[in-house]
Amino acid sequence: MHTVFRIGEIRKIDKKSPLYEVELKLTPDDDQQLRQLTDRVREESSGSTGWYRMGKLLLKIGQFDKAEELYTALLEQASDDSDRAHIYHMLGMTKNDKGQYTEAAPFYEMSLEIYRRTLPEDDPSLGPIYNNIALVYNHMGDYSKALEFYEKDLEITKKALPPNHPDLAMSYNNIGSVYHDLGDYAVALRALQSAFQIQQQAFQEGNPAFASTYSWLGRVYCGMKDYSKALDNFEKCLAIDLKTLPEKHPYQAITYSDIGDVHRLMGSYEKALAFHQKALNIQENVQCSPLQVATTYINLGETYREMKDYSTALTYFEKGLEIREKKLSKNHPDLAVVYHNMAKLYLATQKYSMAMKNIQQAVETAQEKLPSTHPHLLEYKETFEKIRMKM
């Protein structure tokens, strides 16, 4: 292996100088974590200059603030529109990874605006931008808008690439994710299976590209209430993450909490708590999206609610709700999930007025963004009727 260092602090040498000083810590030759990471980085951290490659690397290892600092500095020095368009795109990715979705969208849109001045509408270079804009809209709960941009990406990708190209798998993966969020699990499953079939042709088993597909398959099977298949896919995702990502990476925490939630749904509450705690041990000690932490809090709350430990459940619901209310728009479907959980808690503790207040919020919020046939909305309405009968 070449000489490799861990990146410490990045600082400008002088205000008038374009040079930066980077603190580096030498890694040993037998660092197994580094070997796994190197394989992944070789595939995913390409770039035209060393600084651009470093920025991508910082994003891959979860150093989002350092990546943002670097790309902001590069933007100040950019000499042409091509460089600016690329840097705007990378700043959008950085903001997205930090969970700052409303701030990510303008960066992507500025990048797209520059590229469209000189490129035809079906140019392959536009595909990743459409994809990332879709991702932001998906995170913001605007699933129909997300699907529109994902389909633009898929249309371009189909024209530009052979039918077994890995990038096409990624497009199907993303479309599967948004159909999951729309509650159309059958269509989501077909899209994800298309992605998986392409990946099987393109990669060896255990390649990092499979991780996202396994993760979304797990979520779709959860929605379909096939918990054994859900757990199998989440465990495959985790096995890949543990081999290919740095220790205590935010993605590992997401998968731990997903596994915990499947155990809850299967009635294995102690296992569920153990996996959620593993997630929190990462999320509370490394930089990650606050919304990911919120999801773990809410999953913990739901586990404690089903265990009838209502005071602990309420504490976690309130923690998760506080973050989501700060970070999400008022009509985001993820807020409805918490309102519904709290409504069920108040129903169980016979606080019917509080239960009714929360279930009304859940229904009203969900109706703004979800289709009328969405399983979550139907469940909220069923809970509403249960509470109404008690009042």
PDB file of C-alpha atoms in Angstrom, residues 171-195 216-217 219-221 223-224:
ATOM      1  CA  SER A 171     -31.503   4.719 -10.619  1.00  0.00           C
ATOM      2  CA  TYR A 172     -33.841   1.770 -10.047  1.00  0.00           C
ATOM      3  CA  ASN A 173     -32.794   1.724  -6.391  1.00  0.00           C
ATOM      4  CA  ASN A 174     -33.770   5.359  -5.958  1.00  0.00           C
ATOM      5  CA  ILE A 175     -37.119   4.909  -7.684  1.00  0.00           C
ATOM      6  CA  GLY A 176     -37.769   1.952  -5.420  1.00  0.00           C
ATOM      7  CA  SER A 177     -37.041   4.098  -2.383  1.00  0.00           C
ATOM      8  CA  VAL A 178     -39.532   6.792  -3.344  1.00  0.00           C
ATOM      9  CA  TYR A 179     -42.274   4.262  -4.129  1.00  0.00           C
ATOM     10  CA  HIS A 180     -41.612   2.837  -0.657  1.00  0.00           C
ATOM     11  CA  ASP A 181     -42.168   6.284   0.815  1.00  0.00           C
ATOM     12  CA  LEU A 182     -45.359   6.623  -1.241  1.00  0.00           C
ATOM     13  CA  GLY A 183     -46.536   3.342   0.292  1.00  0.00           C
ATOM     14  CA  ASP A 184     -46.628   1.455  -3.019  1.00  0.00           C
ATOM     15  CA  TYR A 185     -44.587  -1.500  -1.835  1.00  0.00           C
ATOM     16  CA  ALA A 186     -45.257  -3.766  -4.828  1.00  0.00           C
ATOM     17  CA  VAL A 187     -43.858  -1.235  -7.328  1.00  0.00           C
ATOM     18  CA  ALA A 188     -40.989  -0.453  -4.946  1.00  0.00           C
ATOM     19  CA  LEU A 189     -40.091  -4.141  -4.721  1.00  0.00           C
ATOM     20  CA  ARG A 190     -40.031  -4.539  -8.522  1.00  0.00           C
ATOM     21  CA  ALA A 191     -37.716  -1.552  -8.913  1.00  0.00           C
ATOM     22  CA  LEU A 192     -35.362  -2.771  -6.180  1.00  0.00           C
ATOM     23  CA  GLN A 193     -35.283  -6.282  -7.631  1.00  0.00           C
ATOM     24  CA  SER A 194     -34.306  -4.752 -10.997  1.00  0.00           C
ATOM     25  CA  ALA A 195     -31.477  -2.934  -9.226  1.00  0.00           C
ATOM     26  CA  TRP A 216     -34.328  -0.520   0.977  1.00  0.00           C
ATOM     27  CA  LEU A 217     -35.424  -4.106   0.424  1.00  0.00           C
ATOM     28  CA  ARG A 219     -37.734  -1.395   4.518  1.00  0.00           C
ATOM     29  CA  VAL A 220     -40.069  -2.564   1.764  1.00  0.00           C
ATOM     30  CA  TYR A 221     -40.425  -6.005   3.354  1.00  0.00           C
ATOM     31  CA  GLY A 223     -43.941  -2.340   4.988  1.00  0.00           C
ATOM     32  CA  MET A 224     -45.257  -5.604   3.587  1.00  0.00           C
TER      33      MET A 224
END
